[in-house]
Amino acid sequence: MTLRIGLMSFAHVHAGRYAALLRDRSDVDLRVADPERPALADEFAYAASYEELLDWQPHGVIVCAENARHRPLVELAAARGAHVLCEKPLATTADDASAMVAACRAAGVSLMTAYPVRFHPAFRSLRSTIRSGALGRVLSASGTNNGQAPIAARPWFVDPELAGGGALIDHTVHLADLLDDLLGRRAIEVYAQANRILHGAQVSVETGGLVVVTYDDGTVATIDCSWSVPASYPTWGGLTLALECESGTVEFDAFGDRLDFFDDEAGRLRWLDYGTDLDALMLDAFLGSVRSGTAVEPDGDVGYRTLQIVLAAYRSVASGRPEAVEV
Amino acid sequence: MADSLKVGLVGAGGIAHPHVAAWQLLGAEVHVFSLDGQAEFAKRYGIAEASELDELIGDCDVIDVCVPTYAHDRVVMDAAAAKRHVVCEKPLSLTHNRAQAMIDACRTAGVQLYPGQVVRYFAQYAAARDAVAAGRIGEPAVLRLSRRGAAPASDWFADPARSGGVLVDQMIHDFDFARWIAGSVASVYAKVIVRGRLATAYVVLTHGSGALSHITGGWGPPSTVFATAFRVSGSRGELSYSSSARSALRWDAPALREGGGMLLPTDFAPPFVAELREFAAAFRGGPAPRVTAEDSLAALDIALAAVQSASSGQPVSPKDVS
């Protein structure tokens, strides 16, 4: 069966990539809607409004609006019976996130949060090894999700209202999600510090951030979410996670599958990825869930839990003390 | 893709494991025949056993040859005579003439023959080849390739008359890759240092284009961590990779090493799946795979020239081997 998939808003930079991947699939009929970007009609089957898109009765939709604008689109889609894949972070407030989860549950549609690193084959292998118990319990974890500041590509990424903040909300959630999946424990306390030394003249949000998360079994994880990657770096940034276990350590580098490419034309070193396309794997999982009508991880609940870690981090930055994670 | 394809696996040694795992992942029905370890292998993978090679060949659509190198040609000849498509592990054989005879027999029988040059299916090697083909580093000038692992445990590998030694058995992978990147090879010069089962070899290739390749091979002590690397320098840039520099997962966990093979699924399975998927598609009339039996023969010729050079101390043309 060919699935009707709608893409709502191209505000997020990932939308173009998702649209291109879906357009090339023979089992998907894609339509996109973004009232602010009518030029999309040149590239894709285009609906002038979200209502028009939903009148087409898509089986599933992908929401790529600004972080603070996810909720109304998710609620609209759920009310029309479409399964939802929503960009991360799920929302900028706990109220919005819980309302989105509740709306999808009430409508009987699945809600998935766009955390593609979950689908990395090496992460899957890591998770199965940890779950096998071969390394004993995970004692601590240290992760980095650093990138270049997303200032030029889309200005809303550095708008405190539309994005919900800066580096803390943009880059803490991916690692919080991987840790949620790996540890299966609830985060109870967060300590965070942030600064604005890098790009401080251009933006009002934090660009540097360190987050320490304590889980209910005593496991501790640190997350460096800084937009600290210099312009001359070989690529946009990356994501790593090191685990200390009872009988060994392991380091995961989500973008470790790469060649060094000294490019005389660009005048610098660049990295050439040869790894698996994580977006394609995530879309596979989403389409599978749309087809089967069953929920798929990472779901809306983990989107909510990881947002709560970010919100606790902002409270900690404000208070200078560790803050409890709300449930 | 390989759904409902009946594959007759001949041999149950080390390389048969990733083959059977990949075939099963592709949905093929695998049968096995092996003079050694057949029952245990069949039980482990839940596959059917054949009591004779002829029976296996008779029952299957494709014969996958994973026996020791010195026995490749007999199995391939039998499979071709029965008009079965063939996958044959590298090296195809131990001499140019025997490998050529295998290719000829398959062509005459109208069946397809593909070699297990699996390095072409490792994503990092394929990405380098794609980048070079797209002109991203300009014209390839100097290549440095290396591959080192523990000396294989089975006795036949240690006997050059049966395995060809490190130059033929191991380094054929990088000879094939060098040729894939920089084209045909005009001359080969090789030095080999052997101590019992341990061996280190250095080979210099001069390609027809003028490009040069430096290739290191090695069979080390049992504790050796398998490592490969390449660097391709061209007129507009350079590509490099080293398995020891980084990887998506790096373990420091003795418990996993003792388990043996635990890392195999993620590290080695995908290239074998990619390779056998292409071969299976070709057997069904799909597009030609990225590697041909003639490519593998050309890599064997480079390896045999290296063997001759190591013995004579003189450069040898791959054209002059037999």
XYZ file of C-alpha atoms in Angstrom:
649
model
C 0.000 0.000 0.000
C 1.281 3.457 -0.866
C 1.313 5.685 2.202
C 0.192 9.299 2.047
C 2.752 11.251 4.076
C 2.471 14.971 4.753
C 5.318 17.258 5.759
C 4.182 20.220 7.858
C 6.505 23.269 7.746
C 10.031 23.557 6.434
C 11.212 25.763 9.314
C 13.627 23.078 10.503
C 16.686 22.427 8.340
C 15.996 18.673 8.419
C 12.734 19.061 6.472
C 14.437 19.271 3.087
C 16.344 16.059 3.749
C 13.223 14.170 4.904
C 11.276 15.430 1.900
C 13.981 14.346 -0.541
C 14.199 10.867 1.016
C 10.412 10.414 0.985
C 9.987 11.747 -2.553
C 12.406 9.072 -3.793
C 10.466 6.204 -2.196
C 8.042 4.250 -4.342
C 5.892 3.302 -1.334
C 5.225 6.913 -0.318
C 3.073 9.648 -1.793
C 4.453 12.899 -0.343
C 2.788 16.291 0.018
C 4.280 19.253 1.819
C 2.673 22.315 3.372
C 4.285 25.535 4.538
C 2.297 28.755 4.030
C 5.509 30.797 4.444
C 7.369 28.962 1.669
C 5.172 28.772 -1.458
C 8.289 28.188 -3.601
C 8.234 24.598 -2.333
C 5.545 23.995 -4.954
C 8.324 23.948 -7.563
C 9.940 20.899 -5.955
C 7.181 18.986 -4.217
C 3.465 18.280 -4.322
C 2.364 21.291 -2.294
C -0.639 22.227 -0.185
C -1.196 25.940 0.426
C -2.415 25.418 4.001
C -2.164 22.814 6.758
C -5.934 22.285 6.528
C -5.658 21.543 2.821
C -2.857 19.062 3.547
C -4.965 17.288 6.174
C -8.036 17.245 3.884
C -5.909 14.936 1.725
C -6.122 12.498 4.680
C -2.457 11.632 5.099
C -1.689 8.400 6.957
C 1.191 10.133 8.690
C 2.729 13.582 9.006
C 6.151 14.920 9.889
C 6.193 18.176 11.829
C 9.250 20.345 11.152
C 8.016 23.698 12.480
C 9.959 25.903 14.912
C 10.281 24.199 18.319
C 7.631 26.389 19.969
C 5.189 25.859 17.068
C 5.069 22.052 17.125
C 2.020 21.768 19.385
C -0.746 23.265 17.218
C 0.390 21.271 14.169
C 0.636 18.004 16.105
C -2.810 18.584 17.611
C -4.293 19.378 14.185
C -2.795 16.241 12.648
C -3.807 13.979 15.534
C -7.375 15.268 15.387
C -7.463 14.173 11.742
C -6.127 10.692 12.559
C -2.617 11.072 11.172
C 0.332 9.393 12.898
C 3.003 11.930 13.806
C 6.766 12.182 13.639
C 7.783 15.421 15.352
C 11.155 17.163 15.188
C 13.163 17.470 18.386
C 12.885 18.930 20.934
C 9.265 17.848 21.154
C 8.307 21.299 22.510
C 9.695 24.201 24.534
C 7.418 23.805 27.570
C 6.285 20.779 29.550
C 2.659 21.854 29.098
C 2.975 21.782 25.319
C 4.784 18.444 25.313
C 2.297 16.710 27.605
C -0.626 18.168 25.624
C 0.863 16.745 22.406
C 1.352 13.299 23.957
C -2.212 13.398 25.320
C -3.706 14.568 22.018
C -2.095 11.716 20.093
C -3.095 9.182 22.722
C -6.699 10.430 22.700
C -6.826 10.278 18.896
C -5.315 6.788 18.833
C -2.353 7.830 16.682
C 1.320 7.239 17.385
C 3.700 10.059 18.232
C 7.385 9.627 17.470
C 10.180 12.067 18.356
C 12.862 12.602 15.700
C 15.966 11.210 17.403
C 17.775 9.548 14.465
C 20.949 8.582 16.369
C 18.893 5.870 18.072
C 18.939 4.036 14.750
C 22.738 3.979 14.360
C 23.800 0.339 13.883
C 26.726 0.855 16.261
C 24.400 2.267 18.919
C 22.096 -0.738 18.474
C 25.087 -3.027 18.917
C 26.196 -1.070 21.977
C 22.726 -1.284 23.475
C 22.410 -5.029 22.941
C 25.824 -5.584 24.526
C 24.905 -3.433 27.536
C 21.556 -5.178 27.879
C 23.227 -8.609 27.664
C 24.973 -7.749 30.910
C 28.383 -8.675 29.475
C 29.882 -5.435 30.797
C 27.932 -5.324 34.044
C 26.033 -2.238 35.085
C 26.667 1.161 33.486
C 28.254 3.314 36.204
C 28.682 6.617 34.416
C 28.504 8.200 31.007
C 30.000 11.220 29.348
C 28.611 12.567 26.110
C 29.260 15.394 23.690
C 26.951 16.797 21.080
C 28.835 19.801 19.786
C 28.167 21.721 16.646
C 28.705 24.968 14.869
C 26.220 27.623 15.993
C 23.135 27.437 13.718
C 23.030 31.191 13.229
C 23.131 31.598 9.483
C 20.968 28.690 8.322
C 17.736 29.549 10.167
C 17.580 32.594 12.462
C 14.821 31.090 14.663
C 17.330 28.538 16.056
C 18.778 31.380 18.168
C 15.423 33.011 19.016
C 14.735 32.352 22.720
C 10.962 32.216 22.141
C 10.795 30.089 19.013
C 13.667 27.741 19.864
C 13.128 27.708 23.631
C 16.777 28.642 24.216
C 20.108 27.954 22.601
C 22.611 25.121 22.786
C 21.061 23.626 25.937
C 17.730 22.830 24.306
C 19.163 22.137 20.857
C 21.850 19.617 21.792
C 21.079 18.112 25.205
C 18.117 16.088 24.016
C 19.838 13.644 21.623
C 22.168 12.337 24.333
C 19.402 12.424 26.935
C 17.428 10.189 24.585
C 20.291 7.705 24.029
C 20.848 7.525 27.804
C 17.117 7.037 28.427
C 17.207 4.081 26.048
C 20.507 2.614 27.320
C 19.952 2.995 31.047
C 16.195 2.557 31.277
C 16.340 4.748 34.409
C 14.578 7.950 35.358
C 16.620 11.158 35.574
C 16.037 12.748 38.978
C 18.411 15.701 39.220
C 20.245 18.051 36.866
C 23.068 20.518 37.380
C 23.932 22.786 34.473
C 26.115 25.753 33.622
C 25.943 27.823 30.468
C 27.770 30.746 28.874
C 27.681 32.988 25.830
C 31.372 33.581 25.091
C 31.189 32.188 21.560
C 29.069 34.275 19.144
C 27.926 36.383 22.120
C 27.790 39.519 20.008
C 25.380 37.915 17.559
C 22.962 35.974 19.747
C 21.126 36.351 23.047
C 20.904 32.624 23.830
C 23.554 30.422 25.460
C 26.165 28.929 23.127
C 28.167 26.931 25.697
C 26.628 24.459 28.111
C 27.519 21.577 30.401
C 24.834 19.391 31.940
C 25.223 16.767 34.691
C 22.327 14.337 35.035
C 21.839 11.991 38.001
C 19.573 8.967 37.529
C 17.491 7.223 40.171
C 19.959 4.334 40.520
C 22.899 6.675 41.075
C 24.211 6.561 37.501
C 25.714 9.893 36.491
C 25.910 11.256 32.949
C 27.474 14.468 31.723
C 26.439 16.138 28.486
C 28.409 18.836 26.672
C 25.835 20.505 24.433
C 27.958 23.475 23.339
C 27.840 25.138 19.961
C 31.611 25.191 20.232
C 32.750 23.760 16.923
C 34.943 26.274 15.081
C 34.237 27.404 11.536
C 37.449 25.779 10.280
C 36.479 22.352 11.686
C 36.251 19.535 9.092
C 32.479 19.202 9.518
C 29.430 20.686 11.302
C 30.067 18.878 14.594
C 29.359 15.462 16.042
C 28.065 13.265 18.820
C 30.016 10.953 21.131
C 29.121 8.944 24.206
C 31.610 7.185 26.510
C 30.311 4.650 29.019
C 32.086 3.378 32.133
C 30.727 -0.030 33.012
C 31.550 -2.470 35.817
C 33.774 -4.560 33.538
C 34.905 -2.332 30.719
C 34.494 0.925 28.875
C 33.113 1.740 25.470
C 33.122 4.843 23.311
C 30.485 5.528 20.701
C 31.158 8.059 17.956
C 28.013 8.574 15.908
C 30.018 10.121 13.070
C 33.114 7.940 13.405
C 32.523 6.265 10.053
C 34.373 8.847 8.032
C 37.371 9.378 5.832
C 39.781 12.261 6.201
C 39.585 14.342 3.039
C 42.278 16.974 2.596
C 40.532 19.108 0.029
C 42.848 21.476 -1.806
C 39.868 23.195 -3.386
C 38.384 24.092 0.010
C 41.867 24.644 1.422
C 41.257 22.478 4.492
C 40.576 19.066 5.941
C 37.020 17.826 5.550
C 35.367 14.622 6.667
C 33.635 12.318 4.255
C 30.905 10.239 5.911
C 30.494 6.676 4.754
C 28.206 5.627 7.587
C 24.603 4.558 7.455
C 21.998 7.223 6.637
C 20.366 7.647 10.049
C 17.531 9.823 8.726
C 16.588 7.093 6.245
C 16.562 4.465 9.009
C 14.401 6.685 11.208
C 11.935 7.330 8.378
C 11.820 3.560 7.753
C 10.814 3.036 11.367
C 8.210 5.806 11.184
C 6.675 4.474 7.964
C 6.618 0.992 9.507
C 4.697 2.312 12.480
C 2.281 4.216 10.260
C 1.666 1.050 8.286
C 1.154 -1.148 11.339
C -0.573 1.498 13.454
C 1.645 0.636 16.417
C 3.804 3.043 18.403
C 7.525 3.077 17.800
C 10.501 4.236 19.859
C 11.644 6.945 20.342
C 8.065 7.890 21.176
C 6.417 11.036 22.503
C 6.954 9.954 26.113
C 10.727 9.953 25.726
C 10.382 13.285 23.914
C 8.635 14.563 27.051
C 11.163 13.026 29.497
C 14.159 14.429 27.613
C 12.541 17.889 27.479
C 12.096 17.744 31.253
C 15.889 17.238 31.604
C 16.445 20.366 29.495
C 13.933 22.381 31.515
C 15.645 21.294 34.756
C 18.966 22.360 33.205
C 17.600 25.859 32.533
C 16.310 26.073 36.129
C 19.748 25.013 37.357
C 21.488 27.612 35.197
C 19.197 30.226 36.754
C 19.605 29.051 40.359
C 23.228 27.909 40.235
C 22.202 24.738 42.078
C 21.164 21.205 41.131
C 17.459 21.060 40.328
C 14.996 18.181 40.490
C 13.652 16.807 37.221
C 9.873 17.096 37.089
C 7.909 14.021 36.151
C 16.543 -10.300 -2.761
C 18.003 -13.765 -2.195
C 14.582 -14.864 -1.013
C 14.016 -18.575 -1.700
C 17.418 -18.835 -3.416
C 18.940 -22.219 -2.543
C 22.597 -21.788 -1.702
C 24.991 -24.714 -1.392
C 27.820 -23.729 0.930
C 30.954 -25.827 0.491
C 33.229 -25.657 3.523
C 32.565 -24.872 7.181
C 35.740 -23.025 8.188
C 36.283 -19.443 9.307
C 35.007 -17.586 6.243
C 31.907 -19.805 5.977
C 30.482 -18.138 9.104
C 29.979 -14.610 7.740
C 28.788 -16.160 4.463
C 26.042 -18.254 6.031
C 25.010 -15.392 8.333
C 24.731 -13.025 5.365
C 22.824 -15.532 3.204
C 20.351 -16.130 6.014
C 19.892 -12.397 6.517
C 19.113 -12.162 2.791
C 16.462 -14.867 3.130
C 18.302 -17.637 1.267
C 17.891 -21.327 2.079
C 21.401 -22.602 2.837
C 22.638 -26.200 2.588
C 26.151 -27.190 3.599
C 28.723 -29.772 2.641
C 32.123 -29.890 4.303
C 34.774 -32.517 4.927
C 35.404 -30.896 8.328
C 32.956 -29.722 10.987
C 29.838 -30.082 8.830
C 27.420 -31.417 11.474
C 28.338 -28.816 14.084
C 28.118 -25.997 11.529
C 24.731 -27.195 10.221
C 23.369 -27.423 13.752
C 24.620 -23.975 14.749
C 22.863 -22.290 11.809
C 19.918 -24.661 11.544
C 20.650 -25.588 7.922
C 20.415 -28.778 5.883
C 23.412 -31.077 5.375
C 24.400 -32.838 2.166
C 26.197 -36.162 2.313
C 28.115 -35.658 -0.928
C 29.323 -32.649 -2.921
C 27.353 -33.886 -5.937
C 24.197 -34.056 -3.867
C 24.722 -30.443 -2.676
C 25.338 -29.215 -6.209
C 22.293 -31.106 -7.435
C 20.033 -29.608 -4.754
C 21.064 -25.952 -4.990
C 20.833 -22.982 -7.406
C 24.095 -21.361 -6.337
C 27.318 -22.904 -5.039
C 29.287 -20.801 -2.557
C 32.861 -22.042 -2.335
C 34.437 -21.507 1.103
C 36.894 -24.424 1.148
C 40.681 -23.855 1.456
C 42.167 -22.142 -1.609
C 43.965 -25.214 -2.964
C 40.604 -26.992 -3.328
C 38.686 -24.107 -4.989
C 39.136 -25.191 -8.584
C 37.769 -28.720 -8.192
C 34.554 -27.470 -6.557
C 34.093 -24.623 -9.054
C 34.645 -27.007 -12.002
C 32.027 -29.424 -10.619
C 29.538 -26.601 -10.047
C 30.090 -25.230 -13.563
C 29.678 -28.708 -15.070
C 26.274 -28.911 -13.356
C 25.434 -25.380 -14.636
C 25.241 -23.787 -11.217
C 26.132 -20.140 -10.565
C 29.193 -19.804 -8.335
C 30.499 -17.563 -5.581
C 34.144 -18.388 -4.856
C 36.209 -16.997 -1.995
C 39.432 -15.174 -2.814
C 41.968 -15.994 -4.074
C 40.213 -17.832 -6.898
C 43.113 -20.257 -7.051
C 46.874 -20.493 -6.502
C 48.016 -20.095 -10.127
C 46.961 -17.918 -13.040
C 46.264 -20.914 -15.252
C 44.011 -22.692 -12.754
C 42.020 -19.498 -12.046
C 41.725 -18.833 -15.799
C 40.462 -22.391 -16.299
C 37.766 -21.807 -13.651
C 36.643 -18.607 -15.373
C 36.636 -20.349 -18.755
C 34.653 -23.308 -17.437
C 31.961 -21.038 -16.003
C 31.767 -18.995 -19.200
C 31.480 -22.128 -21.340
C 28.765 -23.482 -19.059
C 26.882 -20.175 -19.264
C 26.955 -19.618 -15.495
C 28.114 -16.600 -13.524
C 31.191 -16.681 -11.261
C 31.894 -13.976 -8.637
C 34.895 -13.698 -6.327
C 34.855 -12.877 -2.624
C 36.794 -9.613 -2.960
C 34.838 -8.336 0.011
C 36.983 -5.254 0.650
C 35.175 -3.568 -2.243
C 32.018 -3.887 -0.106
C 33.440 -2.255 3.029
C 31.737 1.132 3.147
C 34.951 3.081 3.803
C 36.740 1.507 0.833
C 33.713 1.945 -1.431
C 33.389 5.592 -0.335
C 37.032 6.219 -1.225
C 36.563 4.633 -4.619
C 33.425 6.753 -5.218
C 35.248 9.936 -4.214
C 38.180 9.158 -6.508
C 35.852 8.254 -9.384
C 34.038 11.573 -8.850
C 37.342 13.377 -9.235
C 37.408 14.763 -5.706
C 41.164 14.250 -5.229
C 42.072 14.722 -8.869
C 44.415 12.133 -10.369
C 45.586 9.418 -7.926
C 49.366 9.596 -7.580
C 50.546 7.635 -4.539
C 48.596 5.036 -2.550
C 49.557 3.554 0.832
C 47.499 0.556 1.902
C 47.985 -1.715 4.882
C 46.352 -4.716 6.499
C 47.570 -6.673 9.524
C 45.956 -9.356 11.614
C 46.743 -12.440 13.647
C 48.189 -15.272 11.553
C 45.289 -17.613 10.644
C 45.051 -20.586 13.001
C 44.439 -23.339 10.424
C 47.623 -25.153 9.332
C 46.999 -24.853 5.601
C 47.376 -21.047 5.706
C 50.968 -21.452 6.942
C 51.857 -23.572 3.897
C 52.499 -21.341 0.855
C 51.851 -24.319 -1.426
C 48.277 -24.466 -0.140
C 47.408 -20.833 0.726
C 49.892 -18.819 -1.324
C 51.125 -17.190 1.898
C 50.422 -13.674 3.084
C 51.040 -12.120 -0.368
C 48.389 -14.203 -2.073
C 45.936 -14.933 0.701
C 45.755 -11.619 2.549
C 47.245 -8.920 0.370
C 45.136 -9.811 -2.664
C 42.486 -7.609 -1.018
C 44.665 -4.513 -1.224
C 46.067 -5.444 -4.639
C 42.480 -5.502 -5.868
C 41.695 -2.186 -4.146
C 44.830 -0.518 -5.556
C 43.855 -1.639 -9.026
C 40.250 -0.458 -8.477
C 41.534 3.010 -7.521
C 44.558 3.501 -9.757
C 44.085 1.049 -12.623
C 46.127 -1.785 -14.079
C 49.559 -2.661 -12.714
C 52.668 -2.809 -14.900
C 55.262 -3.928 -12.392
C 55.546 -5.416 -8.889
C 58.433 -5.444 -6.414
C 58.089 -7.299 -3.091
C 59.971 -8.076 0.116
C 58.692 -10.657 2.580
C 60.016 -11.344 6.071
C 58.819 -14.673 7.473
C 59.393 -16.024 11.000
C 57.527 -19.287 11.438
C 53.861 -18.434 11.047
C 54.490 -14.715 11.308
C 55.034 -12.670 8.181
C 55.416 -9.067 7.128
C 55.419 -8.048 3.485
C 56.011 -4.787 1.650
C 55.014 -4.463 -1.976
C 55.545 -1.605 -4.428
C 53.200 -1.481 -7.417
C 53.786 0.688 -10.463
C 50.475 1.262 -12.191
C 50.113 1.713 -15.927
C 49.037 5.325 -15.276
C 52.313 5.998 -13.466
C 50.632 5.959 -10.035
C 52.508 4.119 -7.296
C 51.124 1.930 -4.506
C 52.899 0.933 -1.303
C 51.169 -2.048 0.288
C 51.920 -3.551 3.691
C 50.599 -6.929 4.739
C 51.106 -8.806 7.953
C 50.283 -11.934 9.871
C 51.155 -11.268 13.503
C 51.001 -13.171 16.798
C 47.597 -14.302 18.129
C 47.219 -11.104 20.183
C 47.318 -8.912 17.059
C 44.349 -6.575 16.750
C 43.146 -6.638 13.159
C 43.789 -3.264 11.536
C 43.579 -1.812 8.059
C 44.432 1.610 6.678
C 44.670 3.472 3.422
C 45.838 6.813 2.118
C 45.238 7.925 -1.441
C 47.065 11.095 -2.495
C 45.985 12.832 -5.666
C 46.642 15.985 -7.640
C 43.875 17.918 -5.827
C 43.692 16.290 -2.413
C 44.046 13.218 -0.265
C 41.769 10.644 1.344
C 42.751 8.622 4.364
C 41.336 6.047 6.733
C 42.720 4.000 9.584
C 40.699 1.433 11.478
C 42.804 2.009 14.576
C 42.373 5.796 14.541
C 38.654 5.742 15.123
C 35.519 3.740 14.699
C 31.881 4.115 15.623
C 32.437 1.836 18.633
C 35.674 1.364 20.565
C 35.717 -1.171 23.372
C 38.086 -1.658 26.258
C 36.412 -4.729 27.655
C 38.438 -7.946 28.048
C 35.226 -9.907 28.651
C 34.135 -9.232 25.068
C 37.422 -10.363 23.556
C 37.312 -13.654 25.453
C 33.816 -14.216 24.090
C 35.337 -14.296 20.610
C 33.407 -13.188 17.591
C 31.169 -10.909 19.608
C 32.276 -7.920 17.581
C 32.002 -9.799 14.308
C 28.354 -9.070 13.529
C 28.690 -5.291 13.451
C 32.236 -5.143 12.121
C 32.130 -7.735 9.383
C 28.601 -8.749 8.548
C 27.448 -5.686 6.544
C 30.117 -5.987 3.804
C 29.334 -9.683 3.291
C 25.628 -8.902 3.140
C 26.254 -6.131 0.597
C 28.489 -8.428 -1.460
C 26.189 -11.449 -1.552
C 23.140 -9.220 -2.158
C 24.781 -7.897 -5.334
C 25.750 -11.394 -6.449
C 22.262 -12.778 -5.770
C 20.703 -9.948 -7.782
C 23.046 -10.660 -10.683
C 22.181 -14.379 -10.618
C 18.558 -13.307 -11.103
C 19.377 -11.156 -14.100
C 19.968 -7.927 -12.188
C 22.816 -5.452 -12.682
C 26.437 -6.588 -12.850
C 28.229 -6.568 -9.463
C 31.044 -4.081 -8.828
C 33.615 -6.882 -9.068
C 34.179 -9.589 -11.660
C 36.106 -12.863 -11.650
C 38.526 -11.212 -14.092
C 39.211 -8.491 -11.509
C 40.061 -11.157 -8.973
C 42.315 -12.904 -11.503
C 44.110 -9.603 -12.147
C 44.649 -9.191 -8.383
C 45.929 -12.775 -8.219
C 48.378 -12.009 -11.016
C 49.721 -9.064 -8.982
C 50.070 -11.339 -5.943
C 51.848 -14.042 -7.959
C 54.173 -11.421 -9.420
C 54.901 -10.313 -5.841
C 55.728 -13.903 -4.877
C 58.123 -14.176 -7.827
C 59.688 -10.822 -7.035
C 60.196 -11.727 -3.373
C 62.000 -14.832 -4.515
C 64.074 -13.349 -7.374
C 64.747 -9.912 -5.911
C 63.703 -8.350 -9.230
C 60.566 -6.461 -10.292
C 58.053 -8.690 -12.085
C 55.217 -7.851 -14.474
C 51.831 -9.415 -13.644
C 51.670 -10.312 -17.349
C 54.527 -12.767 -16.865
C 52.951 -15.067 -14.283
C 51.374 -18.386 -15.060
